[in-house]
Coordinates of C-alpha atoms in Angstrom, one line a residue:
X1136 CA 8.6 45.8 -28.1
X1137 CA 8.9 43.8 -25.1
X1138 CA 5.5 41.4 -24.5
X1139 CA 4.6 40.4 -21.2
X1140 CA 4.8 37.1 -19.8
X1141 CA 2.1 36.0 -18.0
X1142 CA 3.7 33.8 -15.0
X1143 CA 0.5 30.9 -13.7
X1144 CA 1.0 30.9 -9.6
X1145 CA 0.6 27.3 -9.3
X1146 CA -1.1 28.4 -5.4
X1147 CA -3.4 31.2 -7.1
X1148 CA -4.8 28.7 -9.2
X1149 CA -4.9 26.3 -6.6
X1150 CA -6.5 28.2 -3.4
X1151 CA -6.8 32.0 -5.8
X1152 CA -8.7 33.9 -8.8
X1153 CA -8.0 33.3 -11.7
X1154 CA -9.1 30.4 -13.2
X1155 CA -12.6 30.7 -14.4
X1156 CA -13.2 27.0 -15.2
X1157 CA -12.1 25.3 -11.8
X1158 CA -16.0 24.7 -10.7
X1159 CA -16.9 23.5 -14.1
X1160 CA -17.1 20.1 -13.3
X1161 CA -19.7 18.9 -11.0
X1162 CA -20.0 15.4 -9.6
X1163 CA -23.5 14.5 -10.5
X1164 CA -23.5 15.4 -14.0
X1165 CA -21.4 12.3 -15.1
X1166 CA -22.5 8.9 -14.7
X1167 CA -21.2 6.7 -12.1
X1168 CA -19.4 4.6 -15.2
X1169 CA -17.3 7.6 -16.3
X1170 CA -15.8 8.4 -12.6
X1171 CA -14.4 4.7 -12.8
X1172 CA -13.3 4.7 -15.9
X1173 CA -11.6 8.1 -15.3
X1174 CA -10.8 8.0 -12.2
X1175 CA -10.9 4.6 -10.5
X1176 CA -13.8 4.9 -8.2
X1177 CA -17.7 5.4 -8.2
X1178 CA -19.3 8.6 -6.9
X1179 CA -20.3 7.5 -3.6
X1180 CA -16.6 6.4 -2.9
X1181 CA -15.8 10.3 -3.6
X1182 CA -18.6 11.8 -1.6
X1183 CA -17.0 10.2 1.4
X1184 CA -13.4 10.8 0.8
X1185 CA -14.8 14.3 0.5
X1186 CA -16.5 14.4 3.9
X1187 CA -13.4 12.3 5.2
X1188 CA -10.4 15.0 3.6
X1189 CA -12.4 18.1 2.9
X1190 CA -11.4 20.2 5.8
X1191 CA -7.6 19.1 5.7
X1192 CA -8.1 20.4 1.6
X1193 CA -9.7 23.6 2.7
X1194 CA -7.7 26.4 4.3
X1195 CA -8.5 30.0 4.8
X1196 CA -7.8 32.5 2.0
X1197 CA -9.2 35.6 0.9
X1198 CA -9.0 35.3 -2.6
X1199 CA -12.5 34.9 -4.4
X1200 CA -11.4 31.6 -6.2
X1201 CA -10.4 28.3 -4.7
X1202 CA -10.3 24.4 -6.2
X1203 CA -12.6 22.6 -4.1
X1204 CA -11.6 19.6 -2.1
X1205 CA -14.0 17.6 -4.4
X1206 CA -11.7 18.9 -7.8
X1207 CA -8.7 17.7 -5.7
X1208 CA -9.5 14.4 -4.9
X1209 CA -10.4 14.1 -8.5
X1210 CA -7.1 15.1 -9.7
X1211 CA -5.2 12.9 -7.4
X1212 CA -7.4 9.9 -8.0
X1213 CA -6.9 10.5 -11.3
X1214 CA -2.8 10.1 -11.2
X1215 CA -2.9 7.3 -8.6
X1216 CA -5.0 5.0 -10.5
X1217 CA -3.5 6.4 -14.2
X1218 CA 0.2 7.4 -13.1
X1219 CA -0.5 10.1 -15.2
X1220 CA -0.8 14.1 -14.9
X1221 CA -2.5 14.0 -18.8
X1222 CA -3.7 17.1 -20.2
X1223 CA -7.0 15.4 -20.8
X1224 CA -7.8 14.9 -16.7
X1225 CA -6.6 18.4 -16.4
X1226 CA -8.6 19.8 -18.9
X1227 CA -11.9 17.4 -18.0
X1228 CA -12.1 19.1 -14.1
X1229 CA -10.5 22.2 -15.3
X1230 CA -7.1 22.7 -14.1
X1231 CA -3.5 22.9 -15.0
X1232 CA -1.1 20.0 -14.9
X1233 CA 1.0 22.6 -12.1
X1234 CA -2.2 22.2 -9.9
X1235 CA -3.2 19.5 -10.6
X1236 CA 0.4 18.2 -9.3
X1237 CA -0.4 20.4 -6.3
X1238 CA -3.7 18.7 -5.4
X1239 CA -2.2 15.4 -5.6
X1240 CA 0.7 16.7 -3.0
X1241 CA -2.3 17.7 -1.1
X1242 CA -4.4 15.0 -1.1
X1243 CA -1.5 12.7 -0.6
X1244 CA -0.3 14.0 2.5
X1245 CA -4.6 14.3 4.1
X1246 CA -4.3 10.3 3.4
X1247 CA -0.7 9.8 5.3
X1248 CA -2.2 11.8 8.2
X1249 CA -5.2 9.3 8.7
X1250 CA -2.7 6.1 7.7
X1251 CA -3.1 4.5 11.8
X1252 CA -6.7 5.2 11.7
X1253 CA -7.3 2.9 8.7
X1254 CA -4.5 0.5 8.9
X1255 CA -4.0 -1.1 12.1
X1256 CA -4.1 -4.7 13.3
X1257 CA -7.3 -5.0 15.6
X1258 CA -6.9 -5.3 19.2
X1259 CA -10.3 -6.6 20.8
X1260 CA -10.5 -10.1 21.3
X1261 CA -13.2 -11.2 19.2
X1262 CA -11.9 -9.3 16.1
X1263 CA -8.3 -11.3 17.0
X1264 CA -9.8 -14.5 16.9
X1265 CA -11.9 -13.5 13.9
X1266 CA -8.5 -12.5 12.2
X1267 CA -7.5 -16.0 13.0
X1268 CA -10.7 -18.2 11.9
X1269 CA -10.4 -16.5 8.3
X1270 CA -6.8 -17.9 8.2
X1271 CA -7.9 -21.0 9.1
X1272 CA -10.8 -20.9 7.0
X1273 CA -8.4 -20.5 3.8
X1274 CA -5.9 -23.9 4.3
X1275 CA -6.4 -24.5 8.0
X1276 CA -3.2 -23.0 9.3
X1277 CA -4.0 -22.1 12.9
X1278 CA -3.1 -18.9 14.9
X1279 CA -2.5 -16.8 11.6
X1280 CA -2.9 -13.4 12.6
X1281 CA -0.8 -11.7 9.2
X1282 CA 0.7 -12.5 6.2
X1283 CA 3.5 -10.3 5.4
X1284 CA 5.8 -9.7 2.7
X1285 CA 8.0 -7.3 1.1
X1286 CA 7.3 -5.0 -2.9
X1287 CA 9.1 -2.9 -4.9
X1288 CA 7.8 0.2 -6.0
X1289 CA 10.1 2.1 -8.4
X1290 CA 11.2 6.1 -8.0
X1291 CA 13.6 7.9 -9.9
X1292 CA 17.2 8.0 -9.0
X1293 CA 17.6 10.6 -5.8
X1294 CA 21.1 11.6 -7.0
X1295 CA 24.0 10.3 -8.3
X1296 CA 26.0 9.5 -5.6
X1297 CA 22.8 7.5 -3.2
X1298 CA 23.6 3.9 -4.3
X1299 CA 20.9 2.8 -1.2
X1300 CA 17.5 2.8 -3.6
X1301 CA 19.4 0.6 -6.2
X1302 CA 17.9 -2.4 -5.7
X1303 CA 19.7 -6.2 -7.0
X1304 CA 18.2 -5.2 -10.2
X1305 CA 20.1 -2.0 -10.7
X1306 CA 16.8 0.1 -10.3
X1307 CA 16.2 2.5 -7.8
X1308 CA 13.3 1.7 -5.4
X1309 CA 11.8 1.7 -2.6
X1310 CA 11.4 -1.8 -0.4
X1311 CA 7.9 -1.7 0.8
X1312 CA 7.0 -4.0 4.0
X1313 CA 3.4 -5.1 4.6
X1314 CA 1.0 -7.5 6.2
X1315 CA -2.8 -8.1 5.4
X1316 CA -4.8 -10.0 6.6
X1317 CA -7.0 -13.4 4.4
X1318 CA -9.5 -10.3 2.7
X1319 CA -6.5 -8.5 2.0
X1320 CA -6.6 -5.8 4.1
X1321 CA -3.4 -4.4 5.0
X1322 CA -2.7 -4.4 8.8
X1323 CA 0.7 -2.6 8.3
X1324 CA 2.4 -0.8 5.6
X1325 CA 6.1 0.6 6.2
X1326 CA 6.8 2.3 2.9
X1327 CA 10.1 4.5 3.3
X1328 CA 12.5 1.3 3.1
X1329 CA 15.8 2.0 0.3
X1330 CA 15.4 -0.8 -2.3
X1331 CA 19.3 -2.1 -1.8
X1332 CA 17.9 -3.8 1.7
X1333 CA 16.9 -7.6 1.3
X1334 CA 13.5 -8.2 2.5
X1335 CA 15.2 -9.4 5.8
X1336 CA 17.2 -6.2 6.6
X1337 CA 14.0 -4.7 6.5
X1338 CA 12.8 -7.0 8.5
X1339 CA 15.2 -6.3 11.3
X1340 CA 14.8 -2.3 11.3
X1341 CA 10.9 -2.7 11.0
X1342 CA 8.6 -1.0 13.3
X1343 CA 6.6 -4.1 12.7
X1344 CA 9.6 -6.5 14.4
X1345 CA 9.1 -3.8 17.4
X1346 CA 5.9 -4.0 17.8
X1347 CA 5.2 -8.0 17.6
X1348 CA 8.5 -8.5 20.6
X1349 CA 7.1 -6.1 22.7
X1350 CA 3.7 -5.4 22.4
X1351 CA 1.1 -7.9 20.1
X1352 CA -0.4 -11.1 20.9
X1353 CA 1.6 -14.0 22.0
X1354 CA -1.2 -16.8 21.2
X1355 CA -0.5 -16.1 17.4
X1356 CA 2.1 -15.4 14.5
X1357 CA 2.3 -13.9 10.8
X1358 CA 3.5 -15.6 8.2
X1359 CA 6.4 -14.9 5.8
X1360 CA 8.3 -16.5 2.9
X1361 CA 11.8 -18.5 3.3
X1362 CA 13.1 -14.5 2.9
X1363 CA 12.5 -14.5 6.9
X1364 CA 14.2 -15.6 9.7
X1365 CA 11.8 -18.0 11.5
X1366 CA 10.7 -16.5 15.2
X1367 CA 8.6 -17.0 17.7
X1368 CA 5.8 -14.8 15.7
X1369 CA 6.9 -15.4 12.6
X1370 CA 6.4 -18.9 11.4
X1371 CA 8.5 -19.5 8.0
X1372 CA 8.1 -22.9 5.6
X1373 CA 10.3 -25.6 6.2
X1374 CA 13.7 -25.9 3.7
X1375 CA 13.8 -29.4 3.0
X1376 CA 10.3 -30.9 4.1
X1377 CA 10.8 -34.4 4.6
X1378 CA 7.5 -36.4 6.2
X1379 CA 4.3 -36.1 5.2
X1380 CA 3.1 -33.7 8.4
X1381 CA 6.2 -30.8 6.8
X1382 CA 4.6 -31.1 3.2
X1383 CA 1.4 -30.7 4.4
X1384 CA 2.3 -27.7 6.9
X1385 CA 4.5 -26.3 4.0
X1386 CA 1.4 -26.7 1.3
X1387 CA -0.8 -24.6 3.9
X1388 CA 1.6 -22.2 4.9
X1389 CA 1.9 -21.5 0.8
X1390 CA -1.7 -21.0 0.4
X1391 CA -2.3 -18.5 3.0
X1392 CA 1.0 -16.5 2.6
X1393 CA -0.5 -16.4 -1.2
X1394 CA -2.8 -14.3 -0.2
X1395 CA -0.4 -10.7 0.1
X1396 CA 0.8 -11.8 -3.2
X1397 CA -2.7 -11.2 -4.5
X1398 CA -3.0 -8.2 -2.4
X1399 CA 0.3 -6.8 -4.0
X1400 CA -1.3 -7.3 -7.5
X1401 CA -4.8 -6.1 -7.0
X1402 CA -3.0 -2.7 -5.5
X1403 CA -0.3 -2.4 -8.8
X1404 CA -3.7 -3.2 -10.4
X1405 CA -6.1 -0.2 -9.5
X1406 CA -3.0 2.7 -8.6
X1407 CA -1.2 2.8 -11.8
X1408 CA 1.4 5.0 -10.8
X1409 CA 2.9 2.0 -8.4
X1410 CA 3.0 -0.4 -11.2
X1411 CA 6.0 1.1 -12.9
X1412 CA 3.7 1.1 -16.5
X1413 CA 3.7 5.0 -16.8
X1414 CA 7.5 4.9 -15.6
X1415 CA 9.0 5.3 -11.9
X1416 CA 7.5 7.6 -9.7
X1417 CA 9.2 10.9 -10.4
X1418 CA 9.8 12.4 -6.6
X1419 CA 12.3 12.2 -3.8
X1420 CA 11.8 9.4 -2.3
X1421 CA 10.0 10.6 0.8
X1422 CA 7.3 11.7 -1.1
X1423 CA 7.4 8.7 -3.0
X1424 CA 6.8 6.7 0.2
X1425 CA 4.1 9.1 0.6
X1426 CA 2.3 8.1 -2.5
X1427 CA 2.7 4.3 -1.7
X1428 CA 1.1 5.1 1.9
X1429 CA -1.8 7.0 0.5
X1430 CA -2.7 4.5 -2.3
X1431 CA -2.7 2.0 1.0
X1432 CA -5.3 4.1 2.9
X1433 CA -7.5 4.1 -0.3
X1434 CA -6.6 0.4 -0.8
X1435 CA -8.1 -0.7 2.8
X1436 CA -10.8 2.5 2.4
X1437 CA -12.4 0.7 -0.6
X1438 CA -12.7 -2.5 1.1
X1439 CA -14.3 -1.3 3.8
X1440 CA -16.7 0.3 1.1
X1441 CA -17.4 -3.1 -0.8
X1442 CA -15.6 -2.2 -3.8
X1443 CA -13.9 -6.0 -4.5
X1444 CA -10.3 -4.7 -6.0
X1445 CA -9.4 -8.7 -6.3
X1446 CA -12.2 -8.3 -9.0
X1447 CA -10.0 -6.1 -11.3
X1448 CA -8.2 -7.3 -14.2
X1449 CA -4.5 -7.6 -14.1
X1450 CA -2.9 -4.6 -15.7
X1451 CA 1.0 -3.3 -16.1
X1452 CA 3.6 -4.4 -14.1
X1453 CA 6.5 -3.6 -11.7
X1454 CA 9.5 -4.1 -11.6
X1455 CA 10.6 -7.1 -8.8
X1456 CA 13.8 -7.8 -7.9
X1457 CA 14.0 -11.7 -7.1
X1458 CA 15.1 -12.1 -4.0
X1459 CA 18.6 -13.6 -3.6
X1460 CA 19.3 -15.3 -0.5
X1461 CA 21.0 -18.6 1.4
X1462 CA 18.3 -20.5 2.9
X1463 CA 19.0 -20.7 6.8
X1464 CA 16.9 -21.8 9.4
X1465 CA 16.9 -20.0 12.6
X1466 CA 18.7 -20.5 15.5
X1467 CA 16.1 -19.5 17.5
X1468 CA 15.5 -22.4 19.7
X1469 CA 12.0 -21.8 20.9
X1470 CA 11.0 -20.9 17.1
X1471 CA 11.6 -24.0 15.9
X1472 CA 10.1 -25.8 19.0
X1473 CA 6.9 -23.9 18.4
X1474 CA 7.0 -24.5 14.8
X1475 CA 7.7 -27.8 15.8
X1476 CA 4.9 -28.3 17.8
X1477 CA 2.4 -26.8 15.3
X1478 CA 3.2 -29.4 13.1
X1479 CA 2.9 -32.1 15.8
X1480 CA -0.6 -30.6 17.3
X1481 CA -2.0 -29.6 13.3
X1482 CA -0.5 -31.0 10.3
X1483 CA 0.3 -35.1 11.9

């Protein structure tokens, strides 16, 4: 005799009947230390994300079941900070791996939506020249206004023939462009960049490179690593430093660019699933630059909350390929006077 085979509609149990356990789990009945543990952030952190995604997690539907936005943002916390879709987190808010899969897709893409409203570089004077006293405060490098660097975040190979995500390393990745600012707060974050680009290719294409030659403030610069071209808003260290005023500008330069170094780890140190531990991140690569982008917006969103991420300890690791490139100094002639003339005016 034939049996039936029950077929789970990963929607029904998602926005549908059918799953009697989906409002088991409630919010208040754990202890703040369990929501960390499990999933990476304290209740009041999820009551806002709530309030902040909840009507972008809700959508009209008929059927007498839904999971809640609450049970969403659970189940994607729970992979972004584990890299995991385990049985256990399923099973502990009471749904399937196939939804909770869902509710990470969903969650993912209410975060990319809101990306410019919480990563943006500020615009008012007095913010801008607040942006700049932190620099200064850190090694007293003047007119800072970003430090930016380049990351590799690891996804699965897109198909056999797209040799434009294998990176020097011969793993495929994406080459992910930011800038934050001395708390670590990320100002920009391009995340869609194929991993075979050098940090300077990306660079060149950047939105960010748009933006600063067009647009942004003309009293300041970022900094960036000897993987840059130096320009007239981008002040690079000096190759060979020779007198005492290019150690000392080289010396401060190294101390505040440090500080996206540190942002990189703290951020491969609370999402999981970018610091290739639990393996590469197992979508195309759009939605993988999806992922990245949303585990920014929580990044900067827990900062603005108090939650210290630089406290963390160190976990896991990802994969980096070293850079691999010929030192050359610009030919940019009014780069190098006004690098020039910040070492004459600050570092003398």
């Amino acid at each position: 005799m034939a049996v039936p085979i029950a077929v789970l509609d990963c929607d029904l149990l998602l926005y549908g009947r059918g799953h009697r356990t989906l409002d088991r789990f409630k919010l208040e009945d754990v202890t703040d230390e369990y929501l960390v543990s499990t999933y990476g952030f304290p209740r009041r952190f999820i009551y806002y994300l709530v309030e902040l995604l909840g009507a972008s997690l809700s959508r009209p539907t008929q059927r007498s079941r839904a999971i809640s936005p609450e049970t969403q943002i659970l189940a994607a916390l729970g992979f972004y900070t584990s890299g995991s879709f385990q049985t256990r987190m399923g099973d502990a808010i009471g749904i399937s791996q196939a939804s909770m899969s869902r509710c990470v897709a969903n969650v993912t893409e209410a975060l990319v939506e809101r990306a410019s409203q919480f990563i943006h570089f500020p615009e008012d004077e007095a913010t801008v020249q607040s942006l700049k006293d932190d620099f200064y405060g850190l090694a007293g490098m003047p007119g800072v206004l970003g430090v930016v660097d380049c990351t590799h975040v690891a996804i699965k190979a897109p198909n056999a023939e797209d040799l434009s995500y294998v990176n020097r390393k011969g793993l495929h990745s994406l080459n992910c462009l930011m800038v934050c600012d001395a708390r670590g707060v990320l100002l920009s974050a391009e995340t869609h960049w194929p991993g075979s680009l050098p940090d300077c290719a990306v660079l060149q294409r950047a939105a960010l490179t748009s933006q600063f030659e067009t647009e942004l403030h003309k009293d300041g610069w970022l900094l960036g690593d000897s993987s840059f071209f130096l320009r007239t808003w981008l002040m690079t260290p000096l190759h060979i430093p020779e007198t005492p005023a290019e150690y000392r500008y080289n010396m401060a330069h190294s101390a505040t660019h440090n500080v996206i170094e540190r942002t990189f780890r703290t951020i491969r140190s609370r999402f999981r699933c970018l610091d290739g531990s639990k393996g590469t991140l197992q979508y195309s690569p759009e939605k993988s630059s999806h992922i990245i982008l949303a585990c920014c917006v929580l990044h900067n969103i827990s900062l603005e909350h108090g939650l210290d991420v630089w406290s963390l300890p160190a976990t896991g690791h990802m994969e980096q390929p070293e850079e691999e490139y010929e030192q050359m100094e610009s030919m940019d002639s009014e780069a190098c006077r006004i690098r020039q003339e910040l070492l004459l005016t600050h570092f003398s």
